[in-house]
Coordinates of C-alpha atoms in Angstrom, one line a residue:
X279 CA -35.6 -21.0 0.4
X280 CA -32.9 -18.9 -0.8
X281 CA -29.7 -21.2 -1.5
X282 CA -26.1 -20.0 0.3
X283 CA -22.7 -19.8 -1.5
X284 CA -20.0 -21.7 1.1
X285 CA -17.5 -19.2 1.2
X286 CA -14.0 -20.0 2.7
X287 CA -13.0 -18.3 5.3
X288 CA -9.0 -19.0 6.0
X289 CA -9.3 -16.6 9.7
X290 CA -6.6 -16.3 11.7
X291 CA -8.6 -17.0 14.5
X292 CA -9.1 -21.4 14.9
X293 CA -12.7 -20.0 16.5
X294 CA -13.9 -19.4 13.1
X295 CA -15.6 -22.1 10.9
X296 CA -13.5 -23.2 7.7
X297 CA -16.4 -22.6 5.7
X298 CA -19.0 -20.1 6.5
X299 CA -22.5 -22.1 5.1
X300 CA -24.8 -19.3 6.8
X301 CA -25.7 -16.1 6.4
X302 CA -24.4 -14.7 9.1
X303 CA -22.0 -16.0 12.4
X304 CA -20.8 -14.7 15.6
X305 CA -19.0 -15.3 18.4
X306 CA -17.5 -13.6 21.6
X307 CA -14.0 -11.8 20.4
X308 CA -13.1 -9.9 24.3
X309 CA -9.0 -9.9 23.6
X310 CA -7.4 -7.0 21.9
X311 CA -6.1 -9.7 18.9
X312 CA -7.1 -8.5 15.4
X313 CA -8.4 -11.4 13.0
X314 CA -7.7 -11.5 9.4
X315 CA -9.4 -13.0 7.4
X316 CA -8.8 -14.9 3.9
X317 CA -5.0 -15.3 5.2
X318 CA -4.0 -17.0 2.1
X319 CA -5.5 -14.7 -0.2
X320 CA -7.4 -17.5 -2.1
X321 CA -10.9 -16.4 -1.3
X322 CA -12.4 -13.9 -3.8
X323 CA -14.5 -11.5 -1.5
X324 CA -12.8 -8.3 0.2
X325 CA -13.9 -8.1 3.9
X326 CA -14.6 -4.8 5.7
X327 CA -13.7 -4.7 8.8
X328 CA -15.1 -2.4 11.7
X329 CA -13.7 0.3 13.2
X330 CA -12.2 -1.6 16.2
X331 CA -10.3 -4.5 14.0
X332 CA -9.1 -1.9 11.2
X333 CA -7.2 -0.4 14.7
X334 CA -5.8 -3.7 16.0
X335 CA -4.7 -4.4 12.3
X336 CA -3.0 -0.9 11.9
X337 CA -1.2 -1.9 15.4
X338 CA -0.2 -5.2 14.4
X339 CA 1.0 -3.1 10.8
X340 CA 3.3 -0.8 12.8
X341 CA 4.5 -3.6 15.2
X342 CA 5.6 -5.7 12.1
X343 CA 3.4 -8.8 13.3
X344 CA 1.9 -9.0 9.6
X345 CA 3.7 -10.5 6.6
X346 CA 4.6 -8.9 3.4
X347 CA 1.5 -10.8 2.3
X348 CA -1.1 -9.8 4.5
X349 CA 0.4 -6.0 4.5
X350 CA -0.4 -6.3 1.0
X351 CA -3.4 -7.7 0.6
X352 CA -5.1 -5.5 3.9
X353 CA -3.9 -2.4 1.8
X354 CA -5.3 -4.3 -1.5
X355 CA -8.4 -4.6 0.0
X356 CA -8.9 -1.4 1.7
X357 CA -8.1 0.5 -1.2
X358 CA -10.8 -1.1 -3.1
X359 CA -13.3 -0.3 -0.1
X360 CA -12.4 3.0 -0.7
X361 CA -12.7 2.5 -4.4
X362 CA -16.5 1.4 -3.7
X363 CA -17.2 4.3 -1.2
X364 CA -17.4 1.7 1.5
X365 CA -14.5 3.7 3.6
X366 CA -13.3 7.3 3.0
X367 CA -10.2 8.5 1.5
X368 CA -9.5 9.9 4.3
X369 CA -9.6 6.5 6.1
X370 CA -7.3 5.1 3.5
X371 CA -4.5 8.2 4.0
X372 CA -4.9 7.3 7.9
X373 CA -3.5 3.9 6.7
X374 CA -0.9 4.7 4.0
X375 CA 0.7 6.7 7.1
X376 CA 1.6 3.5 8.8
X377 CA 3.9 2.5 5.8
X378 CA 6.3 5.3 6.0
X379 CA 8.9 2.9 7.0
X380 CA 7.9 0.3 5.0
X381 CA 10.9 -1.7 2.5
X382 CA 8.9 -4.7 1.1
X383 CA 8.3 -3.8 -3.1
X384 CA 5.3 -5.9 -3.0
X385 CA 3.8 -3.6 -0.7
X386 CA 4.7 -0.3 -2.2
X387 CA 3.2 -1.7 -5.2
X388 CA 0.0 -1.9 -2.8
X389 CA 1.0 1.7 -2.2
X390 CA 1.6 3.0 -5.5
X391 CA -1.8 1.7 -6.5
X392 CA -3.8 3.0 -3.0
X393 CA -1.5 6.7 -4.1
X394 CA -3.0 6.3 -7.8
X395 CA -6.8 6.0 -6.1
X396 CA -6.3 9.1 -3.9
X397 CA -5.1 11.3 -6.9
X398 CA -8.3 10.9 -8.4
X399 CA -10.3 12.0 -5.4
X400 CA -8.1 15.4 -5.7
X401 CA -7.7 15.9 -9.3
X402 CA -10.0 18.8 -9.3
X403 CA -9.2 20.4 -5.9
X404 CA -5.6 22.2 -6.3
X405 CA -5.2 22.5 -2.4
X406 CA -6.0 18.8 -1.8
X407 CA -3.8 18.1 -4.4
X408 CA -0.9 20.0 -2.7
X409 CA -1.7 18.6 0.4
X410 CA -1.2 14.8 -1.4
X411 CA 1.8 15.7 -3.0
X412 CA 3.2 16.6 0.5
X413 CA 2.0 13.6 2.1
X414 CA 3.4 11.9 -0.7
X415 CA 6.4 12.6 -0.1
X416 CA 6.9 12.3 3.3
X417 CA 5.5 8.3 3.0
X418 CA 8.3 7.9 0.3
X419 CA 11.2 10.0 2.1
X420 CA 12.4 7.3 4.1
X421 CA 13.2 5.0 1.5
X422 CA 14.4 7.4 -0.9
X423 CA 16.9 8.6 1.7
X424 CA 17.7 4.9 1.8
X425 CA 17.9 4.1 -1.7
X426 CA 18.9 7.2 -3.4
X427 CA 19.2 7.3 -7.2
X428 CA 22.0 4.8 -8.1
X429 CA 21.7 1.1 -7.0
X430 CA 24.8 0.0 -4.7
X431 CA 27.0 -3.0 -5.4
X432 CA 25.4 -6.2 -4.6
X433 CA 21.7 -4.6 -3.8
X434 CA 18.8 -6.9 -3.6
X435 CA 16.7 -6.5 -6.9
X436 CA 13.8 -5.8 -4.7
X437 CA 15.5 -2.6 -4.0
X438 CA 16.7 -2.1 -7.3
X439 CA 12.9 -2.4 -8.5
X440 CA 11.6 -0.1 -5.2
X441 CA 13.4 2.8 -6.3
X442 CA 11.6 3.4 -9.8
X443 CA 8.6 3.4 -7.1
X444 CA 10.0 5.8 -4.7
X445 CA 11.6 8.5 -7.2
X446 CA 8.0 8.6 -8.8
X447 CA 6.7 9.5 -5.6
X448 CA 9.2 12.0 -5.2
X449 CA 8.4 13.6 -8.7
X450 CA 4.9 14.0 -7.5
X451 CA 5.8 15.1 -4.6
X452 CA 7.4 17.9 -6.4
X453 CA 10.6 17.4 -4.3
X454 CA 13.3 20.6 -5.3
X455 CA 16.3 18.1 -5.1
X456 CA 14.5 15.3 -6.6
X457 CA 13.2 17.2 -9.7
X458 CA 16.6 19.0 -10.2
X459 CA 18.3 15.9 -10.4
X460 CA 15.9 14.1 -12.8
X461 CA 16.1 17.3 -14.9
X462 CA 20.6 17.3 -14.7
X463 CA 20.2 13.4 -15.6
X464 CA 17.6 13.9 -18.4
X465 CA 19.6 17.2 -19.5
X466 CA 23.3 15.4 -19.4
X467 CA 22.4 11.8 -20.5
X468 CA 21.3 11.0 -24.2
X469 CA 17.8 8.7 -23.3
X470 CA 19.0 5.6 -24.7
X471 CA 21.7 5.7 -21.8
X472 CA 19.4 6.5 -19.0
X473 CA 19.2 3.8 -16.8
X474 CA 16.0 1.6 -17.9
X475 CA 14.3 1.4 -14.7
X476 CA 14.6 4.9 -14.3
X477 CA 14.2 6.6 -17.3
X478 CA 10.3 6.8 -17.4
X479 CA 10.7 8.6 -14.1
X480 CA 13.3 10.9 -15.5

C-alpha cells in the first residue's frame, strides 16, 4: 500500500486534525470564517486555496484581522502559486490591490518580491508593462506620500528600511516628481554622500 507523509497542519480552525495522516479530509465549513492554514509558518507545503477562502482571506486582509505574519506568508505563498501557474497573474494583481495601505516592511518585502514576479509576465508586452508601472505606483503612493525621501527625527527603522522599497516602486513607476528628484539628488550630491539606503535607488 502506498505509505503517507504526516503533514502538520497548524489551521486556524480547532476542527482540523493536528496532523493530517490521510490522503484526503473534509468537514462541514457553512460560516463565512476563512481558515489558514500552517499559521506558524513551520510546515513546508504552500496550500491553494479555492476561490471562496482566497475571498474571506482578502476580507480578513482589508479588515486588518491577519498579522504581519500571515499577510506575509499568504502573499509568500500566492506568489509562488502564481510562480507555478497554479493561479494567474492576474489573480495575484487582484491581491497586491488590497495592500495599498499597507505599513508593515515585512510585508512589502512580500510585495516587492510578488512586483518582481509580475514584471516578468510583461517584459515583452510594452502595454502591459505600462499598465504595471501604473499599478505600481498607485500600491506604493500611499506610503510614499507618508514617508517621502528624508527619514524624520526619531522614525522607526522599519520606516527608514520601507522607503528604499517604496522610492523603487516609484522609479518603476516612472513617477515625474519621483524621477526628477532622484535625478537633482544624483546630479547635486557626489555618490559617496548619498544616503546608503538610498543611493541604489538614486
Amino acid at each position: 500500500s502506498q505509505q503517507l507523509w504526516p503533514i502538520p497542519l497548524d489551521a486556524s480552525d480547532s476542527r482540523l486534525p493536528e496532523i493530517m495522516q490521510e490522503q484526503s479530509i473534509g468537514f462541514p465549513f457553512g460560516s463565512d470564517k476563512s481558515v489558514l492554514l500552517n499559521v506558524g509558518g513551520n510546515g513546508h507545503f504552500i496550500t491553494c486555496y479555492d476561490e471562496t477562502l482566497r475571498g474571506r482571506i482578502l476580507a480578513d486582509i482589508l479588515a486588518g484581522r491577519l498579522s504581519d505574519r500571515q499577510r506575509a506568508q499568504y502573499l509568500n505563498e500566492q506568489t509562488l502559486l502564481a510562480r507555478g501557474g497554479m493561479i494567474t497573474s492576474a489573480a495575484l494583481v487582484d491581491l497586491l490591490v488590497a495592500f495599498e495601505r499597507e505599513i508593515s516592511q515585512k510585508v512589502w518585502d512580500m510585495i516587492a518580491i510578488a512586483i518582481s514576479d509580475l514584471k516578468r509576465f510583461v517584459e515583452t508586452n510594452p502595454d502591459a508593462e505600462k499598465k504595471l508601472r501604473a499599478f505600481v505606483g498607485r500600491l506604493a503612493q500611499f506610503q510614499f506620500s507618508r514617508l517621502g525621501w528624508d527619514a524624520r527625527p526619531g522614525e522607526p527603522e522599519e520606516d527608514t528600511e520601507l522607503r528604499a522599497t517604496i522610492l523603487g516602486c516609484m522609479v518603476y513607476a516612472e513617477d515625474p516628481d519621483v524621477l526628477a528628484e532622484a535625478i537633482h539628488r544624483f546630479q547635486a550630491t557626489p555618490p559617496e554622500q548619498l544616503n546608503p539606503e538610498l543611493r541604489s535607488v538614486i
